[in-house]
Amino acid sequence: MAEAEEEMASLSLCATPTRRRAICDDGCGRPKSVCICPFLPPSPLATSTSVVILQHPHELRYNRLATVPFLSRCLSQLQLLLGRRLRSGLSPLLDSLQSSPSSSCPVLFLFPSPNAVDLSEWAQRTPLEARANSVLVLVDGTWNQAREMATGSLEFLSEFTTFVSLGYEVGIEGESPCENNLLLKKEPHKGCISTIEAVARALRILEPDNMGSLVEETLLKVLRAMVGFQAPFMKPMQPRPKLNKKKGKKVKGDSVSV
């Protein structure tokens, strides 16, 4: 009899459901305790710039702090691609621009490289009508993944793309375009920024009139909320160094990806 009671008690414990955190299923998909829906815009912002992001297959699956999923909630002109390199057949938009480049629809690949030009300088010397419908291309993944994805995409992009960077190098005192408190996790290299911050900084430059500032602030509002929720779990880190504009040097550390 005692053995039967013990067996029933054991079965009862096994049948007890494990407690699961409540999820915001109809919104951001995060646990309700860290829901960022109140920080998202009521509807995606319409921009003149189209944003194309190539996301590494592992990024969404393994990175719980990925910022790209919320970009689609903020921007209407965003195309998310999944893969390890950009190639023909992956994006109809890029395919059409490869076969028929348009002077009013320049393609800009945002990634630090020796041949990248400062995005601000490019925008200043390019008339507004010649960049009215720009296409901004980025890769999203860990630093090593992003570097491999960028290298793998060069053959496809080199024919019709201008390579640009945010134009800042690390380790030098001076004014910085970036905030010191927008870190979601430990940076693999000094000066790395999240994809959502990179898009925010770039669209501030590319969008006409006051739209750039509105888009930047909208995206950074989401990032600040994520950083605020993550802050209690962060290990102490050195603050992001101040950045200065580069002066004819290679970009060493700025990144468009987490």
JSON list of C-alpha atoms in Angstrom, two decimals, residues 79 81 87-99:
[
{"chain": "A", "resi": 79, "resn": "GLN", "atom": "CA", "xyz": [13.82, 43.47, -46.37]},
{"chain": "A", "resi": 81, "resn": "LEU", "atom": "CA", "xyz": [17.22, 37.93, -45.96]},
{"chain": "A", "resi": 87, "resn": "ARG", "atom": "CA", "xyz": [24.15, 36.37, -54.27]},
{"chain": "A", "resi": 88, "resn": "SER", "atom": "CA", "xyz": [21.95, 36.45, -57.32]},
{"chain": "A", "resi": 89, "resn": "GLY", "atom": "CA", "xyz": [18.43, 35.14, -56.69]},
{"chain": "A", "resi": 90, "resn": "LEU", "atom": "CA", "xyz": [18.33, 36.07, -53.01]},
{"chain": "A", "resi": 91, "resn": "SER", "atom": "CA", "xyz": [16.81, 39.55, -53.33]},
{"chain": "A", "resi": 92, "resn": "PRO", "atom": "CA", "xyz": [14.73, 40.67, -56.34]},
{"chain": "A", "resi": 93, "resn": "LEU", "atom": "CA", "xyz": [15.52, 44.29, -55.46]},
{"chain": "A", "resi": 94, "resn": "LEU", "atom": "CA", "xyz": [19.28, 43.78, -55.49]},
{"chain": "A", "resi": 95, "resn": "ASP", "atom": "CA", "xyz": [19.05, 41.57, -58.59]},
{"chain": "A", "resi": 96, "resn": "SER", "atom": "CA", "xyz": [17.25, 44.34, -60.49]},
{"chain": "A", "resi": 97, "resn": "LEU", "atom": "CA", "xyz": [19.82, 46.93, -59.44]},
{"chain": "A", "resi": 98, "resn": "GLN", "atom": "CA", "xyz": [22.67, 44.64, -60.39]},
{"chain": "A", "resi": 99, "resn": "SER", "atom": "CA", "xyz": [21.29, 44.14, -63.91]}
]
